[in-house]
Coordinates of C-alpha atoms in Angstrom, one line a residue:
Chain D
M149 CA 88.8 87.2 78.9
N150 CA 89.0 86.7 82.5
N151 CA 85.7 87.1 84.4
G152 CA 83.6 87.2 81.3
C153 CA 82.8 90.9 81.3
I154 CA 84.0 92.6 78.1
C155 CA 84.8 95.8 80.0
C156 CA 87.3 94.1 82.4
T157 CA 89.0 92.0 79.7
V158 CA 92.7 92.3 79.6
R159 CA 95.2 90.6 77.3
G160 CA 97.2 88.2 79.4
D161 CA 99.7 87.7 76.5
L162 CA 100.4 91.4 76.4
I163 CA 101.0 91.5 80.2
R164 CA 103.5 88.7 79.9
I165 CA 105.3 90.4 77.0
L166 CA 105.4 93.8 78.7
E167 CA 106.7 92.2 81.8
G168 CA 109.5 90.6 79.8
L169 CA 110.3 93.8 77.9
M170 CA 110.7 95.6 81.2
R171 CA 113.8 93.5 81.8
R172 CA 115.4 95.6 79.0
K173 CA 114.0 98.9 80.4
G174 CA 116.1 101.9 79.2
K175 CA 117.1 100.2 76.0
F176 CA 114.1 101.1 74.0
D177 CA 112.0 104.3 73.6
A178 CA 108.5 102.9 73.1
I179 CA 106.5 99.8 72.5
I180 CA 104.3 99.4 69.5
V181 CA 101.7 96.7 69.9
E182 CA 100.5 95.6 66.5
T183 CA 97.3 93.5 66.7
T184 CA 95.9 91.3 64.1
G185 CA 93.5 92.9 61.6
L186 CA 90.7 91.2 63.4
A187 CA 91.5 92.2 67.0
D188 CA 89.3 94.1 69.3
P189 CA 91.4 97.1 70.4
A190 CA 89.5 97.5 73.8
P191 CA 91.2 94.6 75.7
V192 CA 94.5 95.9 74.5
A193 CA 93.8 99.4 75.7
Q194 CA 92.1 98.2 78.9
T195 CA 95.2 96.2 79.8
F196 CA 97.0 99.5 80.4
F197 CA 94.3 100.7 82.9
V198 CA 93.2 97.5 84.6
D199 CA 96.5 95.7 85.2
Q200 CA 98.4 97.5 88.0
D201 CA 101.8 96.2 87.1
V202 CA 101.4 97.3 83.5
Q203 CA 100.1 100.7 84.7
D204 CA 103.2 101.1 86.9
A205 CA 105.5 100.3 84.0
A206 CA 104.0 101.7 81.0
K207 CA 101.3 104.2 79.7
L208 CA 99.1 104.0 76.6
D209 CA 100.0 106.6 74.1
A210 CA 97.4 106.2 71.4
V211 CA 95.4 103.8 69.3
V212 CA 96.4 104.1 65.7
T213 CA 94.3 102.4 63.0
V214 CA 95.5 101.9 59.4
A215 CA 92.6 101.8 57.0
D216 CA 92.8 100.7 53.4
A217 CA 91.2 103.5 51.3
K218 CA 90.1 101.1 48.6
W219 CA 88.6 98.4 50.8
L220 CA 87.5 100.1 54.0
S221 CA 84.0 100.8 52.9
A222 CA 83.5 97.1 52.0
R223 CA 85.0 96.0 55.4
L224 CA 82.8 98.4 57.4
K225 CA 79.8 96.6 55.9
D226 CA 81.0 93.0 56.5
A227 CA 83.5 93.1 59.3
P228 CA 82.4 94.4 62.7
E229 CA 86.0 94.4 63.8
A230 CA 86.8 97.1 61.2
K231 CA 84.1 99.4 62.7
N232 CA 85.5 98.8 66.2
Q233 CA 89.0 99.7 65.1
I234 CA 87.8 102.9 63.5
A235 CA 85.6 103.9 66.4
F236 CA 88.3 103.2 68.9
A237 CA 91.2 105.1 67.1
D238 CA 92.9 108.3 68.2
V239 CA 94.7 108.4 64.9
I240 CA 93.5 106.9 61.6
I241 CA 95.8 106.5 58.6
I242 CA 94.0 106.2 55.4
N243 CA 96.5 104.3 53.4
K244 CA 96.7 103.5 49.7
T245 CA 95.0 106.8 48.8
D246 CA 96.8 106.5 45.3
L247 CA 94.5 103.6 44.5
V248 CA 91.2 105.5 44.7
S249 CA 89.7 108.6 43.0
P250 CA 89.2 111.8 45.0
E251 CA 85.5 111.1 45.1
E252 CA 86.1 107.6 46.6
L253 CA 88.5 109.1 49.1
R254 CA 86.0 111.6 50.2
E255 CA 83.5 108.8 50.6
V256 CA 85.8 106.8 52.8
E257 CA 86.6 109.8 54.9
A258 CA 82.9 110.6 55.3
R259 CA 82.3 107.1 56.4
I260 CA 85.1 107.3 59.0
R261 CA 83.8 110.6 60.2
G262 CA 80.4 109.1 60.6
I263 CA 81.8 106.7 63.1
N264 CA 84.5 108.7 64.7
P265 CA 84.7 112.4 64.1
Y266 CA 87.4 112.9 66.8
A267 CA 90.3 110.9 65.5
K268 CA 93.1 112.6 63.6
L269 CA 93.1 111.5 59.9
H270 CA 96.1 111.2 57.8
R271 CA 96.1 110.4 54.2
A272 CA 98.9 108.2 53.1
V273 CA 100.5 106.2 50.4
K274 CA 102.5 103.2 51.5
S275 CA 101.8 104.6 55.1
N276 CA 104.1 107.5 54.5
V277 CA 103.2 109.4 57.6
P278 CA 105.8 111.1 59.9
L279 CA 106.6 109.3 63.1
D280 CA 105.3 112.1 65.2
A281 CA 101.8 111.7 63.7
V282 CA 101.6 108.2 65.4
L283 CA 104.1 108.3 68.3
G284 CA 104.0 110.6 71.3
K285 CA 100.4 111.5 71.0
N286 CA 99.4 111.2 74.7
A287 CA 95.9 110.6 73.6
F288 CA 95.0 109.0 77.0
D289 CA 96.7 111.7 79.0
L290 CA 94.1 113.8 80.9
D291 CA 96.3 116.9 80.6
R292 CA 96.1 116.5 76.9
I293 CA 92.4 116.2 76.5
L294 CA 91.9 119.6 75.1
E295 CA 90.5 118.9 71.7
I296 CA 87.3 117.0 71.8
E297 CA 85.5 119.4 69.5
P298 CA 86.5 121.9 66.9
A299 CA 84.8 124.8 68.6
F300 CA 87.1 124.4 71.5
L301 CA 90.1 124.9 69.3
E302 CA 88.7 128.0 67.7
T303 CA 88.1 129.7 71.0
D304 CA 91.1 128.7 73.0
D305 CA 94.0 126.4 73.6
H306 CA 96.0 127.3 70.6
D307 CA 98.9 127.7 72.8
H308 CA 98.7 124.1 73.8
H309 CA 98.9 122.7 70.3
H310 CA 102.5 122.0 70.2
D311 CA 102.1 119.9 67.1
H312 CA 99.9 122.4 65.3
D313 CA 97.4 119.8 64.5
H314 CA 93.9 120.9 63.7
E315 CA 91.0 118.8 64.5
C316 CA 87.9 118.9 62.4
G317 CA 84.4 117.9 63.2
P318 CA 82.0 116.5 60.7
D319 CA 80.6 119.9 59.6
C320 CA 83.5 122.1 59.9
G321 CA 83.7 122.6 56.1
H322 CA 87.3 121.5 55.8
D323 CA 88.5 118.5 54.0
H324 CA 89.0 116.0 56.8
H325 CA 92.6 115.2 57.2
H326 CA 95.7 116.2 58.9
H327 CA 96.7 119.8 58.6
G328 CA 100.1 119.4 60.1
H329 CA 103.4 120.8 59.0
D330 CA 104.7 117.7 57.4
H331 CA 104.6 117.8 53.6
H332 CA 103.4 114.3 52.7
H333 CA 99.9 115.7 53.1
H334 CA 97.7 117.7 51.0
H335 CA 96.8 121.2 52.2
D336 CA 93.6 121.7 50.3
H337 CA 91.7 123.8 52.8
G338 CA 88.3 124.8 51.5
H339 CA 88.1 122.0 48.9
G340 CA 85.9 119.8 50.9
H341 CA 82.9 122.1 51.3
G342 CA 79.6 120.4 51.6
L343 CA 81.1 117.1 52.9
K344 CA 78.9 115.4 55.4
A345 CA 79.7 112.7 57.7
Q346 CA 78.1 109.5 56.4
H347 CA 75.9 108.2 59.2
D348 CA 76.6 104.7 60.3
E349 CA 73.5 102.7 61.4
E350 CA 75.3 100.9 64.1
M351 CA 78.3 102.9 65.5
Q352 CA 77.9 106.6 66.3
S353 CA 79.4 109.4 68.2
L354 CA 77.3 111.5 70.5
A355 CA 78.5 115.0 71.6
L356 CA 76.5 116.8 74.2
T357 CA 77.0 120.3 75.6
I358 CA 75.7 122.1 78.6
D359 CA 76.1 125.8 78.2
G360 CA 77.4 126.3 81.7
E361 CA 78.2 124.3 84.8
V362 CA 77.3 120.9 85.9
D363 CA 76.5 119.8 89.5
P364 CA 79.2 117.3 90.4
N365 CA 76.9 115.6 92.9
K366 CA 74.6 114.8 90.0
F367 CA 77.1 114.3 87.2
M368 CA 79.5 111.8 88.9
P369 CA 76.8 109.3 89.9
W370 CA 75.1 109.7 86.5
V371 CA 78.3 109.1 84.5
N372 CA 79.4 106.2 86.7
D373 CA 76.0 104.5 86.5
L374 CA 75.9 105.1 82.7
V375 CA 79.2 103.4 82.0
Q376 CA 78.3 100.6 84.4
R377 CA 75.1 99.9 82.5
E378 CA 76.1 100.9 79.0
G379 CA 79.8 100.1 79.2
P380 CA 79.7 97.2 76.7
S381 CA 78.3 99.5 74.0
I382 CA 80.4 102.6 74.8
L383 CA 83.8 102.2 73.2
R384 CA 85.3 105.6 74.1
S385 CA 84.3 108.6 76.2
K386 CA 85.8 112.0 76.9
G387 CA 84.7 115.1 78.6
I388 CA 85.7 118.5 79.7
L389 CA 83.4 119.9 82.4
A390 CA 82.9 123.1 84.4
L391 CA 81.9 121.8 87.9
K392 CA 80.0 124.2 90.1
G393 CA 82.2 125.8 92.7
E394 CA 85.4 124.5 91.1
D395 CA 88.0 126.8 89.5
K396 CA 89.7 124.0 87.6
R397 CA 88.4 122.1 84.5
F398 CA 87.4 118.5 85.2
V399 CA 88.5 116.2 82.4
F400 CA 87.8 112.5 82.0
Q401 CA 88.3 109.8 79.4
G402 CA 87.1 106.3 79.4
V403 CA 87.3 102.9 77.7
H404 CA 84.1 100.9 78.1
M405 CA 83.5 100.8 81.8
I406 CA 86.8 102.2 82.9
L407 CA 86.7 105.9 83.6
D408 CA 89.7 108.0 84.4
G409 CA 89.1 111.6 85.5
D410 CA 90.8 114.5 87.3
L411 CA 90.9 118.2 87.8
Q412 CA 93.1 119.8 85.2
R413 CA 94.1 123.4 84.7
D414 CA 92.2 126.5 85.8
W415 CA 89.6 127.9 83.6
K416 CA 91.0 131.0 82.1
P417 CA 89.3 134.3 83.0
D418 CA 88.2 134.9 79.4
E419 CA 87.2 131.3 78.9
K420 CA 83.5 130.4 78.7
R421 CA 82.6 127.8 81.3
V422 CA 80.9 125.1 79.3
S423 CA 80.5 121.3 79.9
R424 CA 80.9 119.0 77.0
I425 CA 81.0 115.2 76.8
V426 CA 81.5 112.8 73.9
F427 CA 80.8 109.1 73.5
I428 CA 81.6 106.8 70.7
G429 CA 79.7 103.6 70.7
R430 CA 77.4 101.0 69.3
N431 CA 73.7 101.8 69.1
L432 CA 74.0 104.5 71.8
K433 CA 70.7 105.4 73.6
E434 CA 71.0 109.0 72.4
D435 CA 67.8 110.3 74.0
E436 CA 68.4 108.7 77.3
I437 CA 72.0 109.9 77.5
R438 CA 71.1 113.3 76.4
E439 CA 68.2 113.6 78.9
G440 CA 70.5 112.2 81.7
F441 CA 73.3 114.6 81.0
M442 CA 71.0 117.6 80.7
K443 CA 69.7 116.9 84.2
C444 CA 73.2 117.3 85.6
A445 CA 73.2 121.0 84.8
A446 CA 73.9 123.1 87.9
Chain S
M164 CA 114.9 87.8 118.5
S165 CA 115.6 90.4 121.2
E166 CA 117.0 93.0 118.8
T167 CA 114.7 95.2 116.8
S168 CA 117.1 95.9 113.9
L169 CA 119.6 93.7 112.0
A170 CA 120.6 96.7 109.8
Q171 CA 124.2 96.6 111.1
H172 CA 124.5 93.0 109.9
V173 CA 123.6 93.9 106.3
T174 CA 126.2 94.2 103.6
N175 CA 125.0 96.3 100.7
I176 CA 126.0 95.6 97.1
E177 CA 125.5 97.8 94.0
A178 CA 124.3 95.3 91.3
G179 CA 123.5 97.9 88.7
D180 CA 120.4 96.3 87.1
T181 CA 117.1 94.7 88.2
I182 CA 117.7 91.6 90.3
V183 CA 115.6 88.9 88.9
A184 CA 116.5 86.3 91.5
A185 CA 119.1 85.6 94.2
A186 CA 120.5 82.3 95.4
F187 CA 123.5 80.9 97.3
L188 CA 125.9 78.6 95.3
G189 CA 127.8 77.0 98.2
R190 CA 128.5 80.0 100.5
T191 CA 128.5 82.6 97.8
P192 CA 125.5 84.8 97.2
V193 CA 124.7 85.1 93.5
Y194 CA 122.3 87.5 91.9
A195 CA 120.8 87.0 88.4
L196 CA 120.5 90.4 86.8
A197 CA 118.0 91.5 84.1
D198 CA 120.9 92.3 81.7
G199 CA 121.9 88.7 81.4
T200 CA 124.7 88.8 84.1
L201 CA 125.2 86.7 87.2
L202 CA 126.9 88.7 90.0
Y203 CA 128.9 86.5 92.5
V204 CA 129.8 88.3 95.7
D205 CA 132.6 86.8 97.8
I206 CA 134.3 88.5 100.7
G207 CA 136.3 91.4 99.2
E208 CA 135.6 90.3 95.6
E209 CA 132.8 90.6 93.1
K210 CA 132.7 88.6 90.0
R211 CA 130.4 89.0 87.0
V212 CA 129.6 86.2 84.6
K213 CA 127.7 86.9 81.4
A214 CA 125.4 84.0 81.3
H215 CA 123.4 85.4 78.4
E216 CA 125.6 87.2 75.9
D217 CA 122.8 89.1 74.2
G218 CA 119.7 88.4 76.4
A219 CA 117.8 89.6 79.3
I220 CA 117.1 87.2 82.1
L221 CA 113.4 86.5 82.4
V222 CA 113.4 83.6 84.9
A223 CA 116.1 82.3 87.3
L224 CA 116.2 79.6 89.9
S225 CA 118.9 77.7 91.7
D226 CA 119.1 74.2 93.2
G227 CA 122.1 75.3 95.4
K228 CA 124.7 73.9 93.0
R229 CA 123.9 75.8 89.8
F230 CA 122.0 78.9 88.9
V231 CA 119.6 78.2 85.9
T232 CA 118.5 81.2 83.9
G233 CA 116.1 81.6 81.0
G234 CA 116.3 84.6 78.7
D235 CA 114.6 86.5 76.0
D236 CA 117.4 85.1 73.8
G237 CA 115.6 81.7 74.0
L238 CA 118.5 80.2 75.9
L239 CA 118.3 78.2 79.1
V240 CA 121.7 78.3 80.8
A241 CA 123.0 76.6 83.9
T242 CA 126.0 78.3 85.6
D243 CA 127.9 76.7 88.5
A244 CA 129.7 78.1 91.6
E245 CA 132.9 78.6 89.6
G246 CA 131.0 80.6 87.0
R247 CA 131.1 77.9 84.3
S248 CA 128.1 78.2 82.0
E249 CA 126.4 75.4 80.1
T250 CA 123.6 75.9 77.6
I251 CA 120.8 73.4 78.4
A252 CA 118.4 74.5 75.6
D253 CA 117.9 76.9 72.8
E254 CA 114.3 77.8 72.0
K255 CA 115.5 79.7 68.9
G256 CA 114.7 83.2 70.0
K257 CA 111.4 82.4 71.8
W258 CA 111.3 83.7 75.3
I259 CA 111.7 81.4 78.3
D260 CA 108.7 82.3 80.3
A261 CA 108.6 79.9 83.2
L262 CA 111.1 77.5 84.8
T263 CA 111.2 75.0 87.7
L264 CA 113.9 72.7 89.1
R265 CA 113.9 69.4 90.9
E266 CA 116.4 68.3 93.6
D267 CA 117.6 65.4 91.4
G268 CA 118.7 67.7 88.6
A269 CA 115.6 67.5 86.4
M270 CA 114.1 70.7 85.2
A271 CA 111.2 72.1 83.2
W272 CA 110.7 75.3 81.3
S273 CA 108.2 76.8 78.9
A274 CA 108.4 79.1 75.9
G275 CA 104.9 80.3 74.8
K276 CA 102.8 77.2 74.8
S277 CA 105.7 74.7 74.5
V278 CA 106.5 73.0 77.8
R279 CA 109.8 70.9 78.0
A280 CA 110.6 68.6 80.8
R281 CA 114.3 67.4 81.1
D282 CA 114.9 64.5 83.5
A283 CA 118.1 64.1 85.4
K284 CA 119.7 62.0 82.7
G285 CA 118.9 64.8 80.2
V286 CA 116.1 63.3 78.3
V287 CA 113.7 66.0 77.1
K288 CA 110.0 65.5 76.7
N289 CA 107.6 68.0 75.0
F290 CA 104.1 69.1 75.7
D291 CA 102.0 71.8 74.0
A292 CA 99.8 73.5 76.6
P293 CA 96.4 74.9 75.4
S294 CA 97.7 78.5 75.9
A295 CA 100.8 80.3 76.9
V296 CA 102.3 79.0 80.2
R297 CA 103.2 81.3 83.0
G298 CA 104.0 78.9 85.9
L299 CA 105.5 75.5 86.4
C300 CA 106.2 73.4 89.4
F301 CA 107.3 69.7 89.9
L302 CA 105.2 67.6 92.3
P303 CA 107.2 66.3 95.2
K304 CA 106.6 62.6 94.4
G305 CA 106.9 61.0 91.0
Y306 CA 108.2 62.7 87.9
R307 CA 105.2 64.9 87.4
L308 CA 104.8 68.6 86.4
A309 CA 102.1 71.1 87.3
I310 CA 101.6 73.7 84.5
A311 CA 99.6 76.9 85.0
H312 CA 97.9 78.3 81.9
Y313 CA 94.8 80.1 80.8
N314 CA 91.5 78.6 82.2
G315 CA 93.3 76.2 84.6
A316 CA 96.3 74.0 85.2
S317 CA 97.5 70.7 83.7
L318 CA 99.3 67.9 85.6
W319 CA 101.7 66.0 83.3
F320 CA 103.8 62.9 83.7
P321 CA 106.4 63.6 81.0
N322 CA 107.0 59.8 80.7
A323 CA 103.4 58.9 80.4
G324 CA 100.5 60.1 78.3
D325 CA 98.0 63.0 78.3
P326 CA 98.0 65.3 81.2
A327 CA 95.2 65.7 83.6
F328 CA 93.4 69.1 83.3
Y329 CA 92.2 71.1 86.3
E330 CA 89.8 73.7 85.1
W331 CA 89.2 77.1 86.6
K332 CA 88.3 80.1 84.4
G333 CA 90.7 82.9 84.2
S334 CA 94.4 83.5 83.6
H335 CA 96.6 81.5 86.0
L336 CA 100.2 82.8 86.6
D337 CA 102.6 81.1 89.0
A338 CA 102.1 77.6 90.2
T339 CA 103.2 75.9 93.5
V340 CA 102.5 72.5 95.0
S341 CA 102.4 71.7 98.7
P342 CA 105.4 69.7 99.9
D343 CA 103.1 66.8 100.8
G344 CA 101.8 66.8 97.2
R345 CA 98.2 67.1 98.1
F346 CA 97.5 70.7 96.9
L347 CA 98.2 72.7 93.8
V348 CA 97.9 76.5 94.1
T349 CA 98.1 79.1 91.3
S350 CA 98.2 82.9 91.4
M351 CA 95.8 84.6 89.1
Q352 CA 95.5 87.7 87.0
E353 CA 92.5 88.7 89.2
N354 CA 94.4 89.3 92.5
M355 CA 93.5 85.9 94.0
L356 CA 94.9 82.5 94.4
H357 CA 93.2 79.4 93.2
G358 CA 93.8 76.0 94.7
W359 CA 92.9 72.4 93.9
R360 CA 92.9 69.5 96.3
L361 CA 94.5 67.1 93.8
A362 CA 92.8 64.0 95.1
D363 CA 89.3 65.1 94.2
S364 CA 89.8 68.4 92.3
K365 CA 88.0 70.3 95.0
H366 CA 88.4 74.0 94.5
M367 CA 89.8 76.6 96.9
R368 CA 89.6 80.3 96.4
M369 CA 91.9 82.5 98.3
S370 CA 91.0 86.1 97.6
G371 CA 91.1 89.5 99.1
Y372 CA 94.4 90.6 97.7
P373 CA 94.8 94.2 96.5
A374 CA 97.5 93.1 94.0
K375 CA 98.7 90.0 92.2
T376 CA 100.5 87.4 94.2
R377 CA 103.8 86.8 92.5
S378 CA 105.8 85.2 95.3
F379 CA 105.0 82.1 97.3
S380 CA 106.9 80.2 100.0
W381 CA 106.1 77.0 101.9
S382 CA 107.0 76.8 105.6
P383 CA 109.8 74.4 106.5
D384 CA 107.2 72.0 108.0
G385 CA 105.1 72.3 104.8
K386 CA 102.0 73.4 106.7
W387 CA 101.9 77.0 105.7
L388 CA 101.9 78.9 102.4
A389 CA 103.2 82.5 102.6
T390 CA 102.2 84.9 99.8
S391 CA 102.9 88.3 98.5
G392 CA 100.3 90.8 97.1
A393 CA 98.8 92.4 100.2
D394 CA 99.9 95.0 102.8
A395 CA 101.0 92.1 104.9
C396 CA 102.5 88.7 104.2
V397 CA 99.3 86.6 104.0
V398 CA 100.0 83.0 105.3
W399 CA 97.5 80.3 104.5
P400 CA 97.1 77.1 106.7
F401 CA 97.4 73.8 104.8
E402 CA 97.9 71.4 107.7
T403 CA 94.4 69.9 107.7
K404 CA 92.9 67.6 105.0
D405 CA 90.8 70.5 103.7
G406 CA 93.7 73.0 103.4
P407 CA 92.6 76.6 104.0
M408 CA 89.0 75.9 103.1
G409 CA 86.8 77.7 105.6
R410 CA 89.8 79.0 107.5
G411 CA 91.3 82.4 107.5
P412 CA 95.0 83.2 106.9
R413 CA 97.5 84.6 109.3
E414 CA 99.1 88.0 108.6
C415 CA 102.7 88.9 109.3
G416 CA 104.6 92.2 108.8
V417 CA 101.6 94.5 108.4
R418 CA 102.8 97.7 106.9
P419 CA 101.1 100.4 104.7
R420 CA 103.0 99.1 101.6
R421 CA 102.5 96.0 99.5
V422 CA 104.5 92.8 100.1
S423 CA 106.5 92.0 96.9
R424 CA 108.6 88.8 97.9
V425 CA 108.3 86.3 100.7
A426 CA 110.8 83.6 101.7
F427 CA 110.4 81.2 104.7
H428 CA 113.5 80.3 106.7
P429 CA 114.7 76.8 105.8
T430 CA 114.4 75.5 109.4
N431 CA 112.5 78.0 111.5
M432 CA 109.0 79.4 111.4
V433 CA 110.4 82.8 110.4
L434 CA 109.6 84.7 107.2
A435 CA 111.7 87.1 105.3
I436 CA 109.3 89.6 103.8
G437 CA 110.2 92.1 101.1
Y438 CA 108.1 95.1 100.3
E439 CA 107.4 97.3 97.2
D440 CA 109.3 100.2 98.9
G441 CA 112.5 98.2 99.4
W442 CA 111.9 97.3 103.0
V443 CA 112.9 93.8 104.3
L444 CA 111.6 92.5 107.7
L445 CA 111.9 89.1 109.4
A446 CA 108.7 88.1 111.1
R447 CA 108.0 85.1 113.3
L448 CA 104.9 83.3 112.3
N449 CA 103.8 82.2 115.8
D450 CA 103.6 85.5 117.5
G451 CA 104.2 88.1 114.6
A452 CA 107.3 89.5 116.2
E453 CA 109.3 91.6 113.6
I454 CA 112.8 92.6 113.1
F455 CA 114.0 95.3 110.6
V456 CA 116.5 94.3 108.1
R457 CA 116.7 97.1 105.6
G458 CA 114.6 100.1 104.3
E459 CA 114.5 103.7 103.7
R460 CA 111.7 106.3 103.8
E461 CA 110.0 107.3 100.6
S462 CA 111.5 104.6 98.3
N463 CA 109.7 102.9 95.5
D464 CA 112.5 100.4 94.8
A465 CA 110.6 97.1 95.2
V466 CA 112.2 94.0 96.6
T467 CA 112.4 91.5 93.7
A468 CA 114.5 88.7 95.2
L469 CA 114.9 87.0 98.6
A470 CA 116.8 83.8 99.3
W471 CA 118.1 82.1 102.4
D472 CA 121.2 79.9 102.3
A473 CA 120.8 76.2 103.2
T474 CA 121.6 76.7 106.9
G475 CA 119.4 79.7 107.3
K476 CA 122.2 81.9 108.6
R477 CA 122.3 84.3 105.6
L478 CA 119.7 86.0 103.6
A479 CA 120.4 87.5 100.1
F480 CA 118.0 90.2 98.8
G481 CA 117.8 92.3 95.7
T482 CA 115.6 95.1 94.3
K483 CA 114.1 96.2 91.0
G484 CA 116.5 99.2 91.0
G485 CA 119.6 97.0 91.3
K486 CA 120.3 97.2 95.0
A487 CA 121.5 93.9 96.4
G488 CA 122.7 92.8 99.7
V489 CA 123.3 90.1 102.3
L490 CA 122.1 89.7 105.8
D491 CA 124.4 87.7 108.1
L492 CA 122.4 86.7 111.1
P493 CA 124.5 87.2 114.3
A494 CA 125.4 83.9 116.0

């Protein structure tokens, strides 16, 4: 904690260690930062966006959370850190699935989906997931923000899915786990019908769509003001937007108050120009955010 | 300084790895490389000494007689002008994060929260700081050590009792003490310097930097502190009893790139300034006159080391990308 604001907090110990590791640059492929079970992932992630030296030397690939299938439900009730770590994750490994019944597993997955419908889920026993499920995800890379919602996948972008992952939303009717090509995982498409994400009272995600373009002169000030005010309660944000008068897609991602946005590829001729944003956060002011976003329509 | 370029007086050296620090051992320029090697460059001959067999050098300083290096192997090693290495300490695999030397041969280093002070006779005293330590500096008078850490700095007499604590919220990185011993200055994570007048703990904030200050240098008369971290070398006045309080700094060597290293000449009011694009300039503090030493267009190879020899006739430099060199000032 430096100036006291949660959104600007970085991990000084991490900066020191990354600086030291850079003296061995070229002798390792990646750095895996393993936090304690009670750590808040945000300051770790923010270190990669706030500290210029770290930003010059490294980039954040993804936040991976390992959840215990047997105990996660209990921890979500009594440990706010557990909720943070689920909400913040890009990839969630549900481990020790051999210790729970199929019903219990579905319950755990529903709870996870209630908090974070956007992370990739992997079922695992003794964390037996392939390396490419957790490394090289580029989850914070703006060029890779293509998959914030299942409908996106079904209409386009299949050519961009080099890893053939399939992202499911809460109501997609699939069982909610990784559908990759590795064979440690079940491929029980269609067996999870009727599953609903289990709503969490405190931590939610909010996805909003404008069926068309937004006015950048309205949207930019609105989103900046929103994260300035609500940054402490917004853990992650993402968006793909069709800006009025712009041929390229505008994409952004954020961690608390820190927003990173840029123009990405061109909208394809047959692609529908829609604007969609997603927030994951604590006690989100849904009506206010919805109303604010809708006013940004062009 | 009638010439505008000293480039023809520069000897370039391929060091091969990031230069952590440079120093002169006698007349020989020596470069501490990230891969654990010390590179000695004599006329017509280069010699490499592996000071850390299986370690990267994290910190390196010289007192002119020996190059002291601390590694991620936990070793603190002193290597002399002949290339003879002696292991001073073994922190059992913990990284050596900070190091400072004293003219009488005393030294201090830190590994995580552990701070060790070793006097000239080799007696080692320990202190556990409240958090990991990033910066150390001996005070000029008495055997006393300034320790920069989280939320402030501690001043410790290794031979006496508990340290005095100087509080200021935030993460403090490097530490330096004015040559007259009146002021302690730390660089901070938040792109600013913090200072204390030691007599009364009065605070000084020196802000406005676009990047972190990671290099300090005091002028030979001790009245000015040159700093990196801006698009110029920012030089703070410390000659009055209030230090820089209420006074603005001078700026030398203004360029559209960040200053990464600074080194005052040992006898003249002249600064060697290294930039993040590999440029090195000399600048005179009084009138801001500049002379070019080295640099190319479109480079991102930051200067990471600058060191004058004791007489101020030669300047050694090194970069992140492993380019080293020596400037021999024309007579």
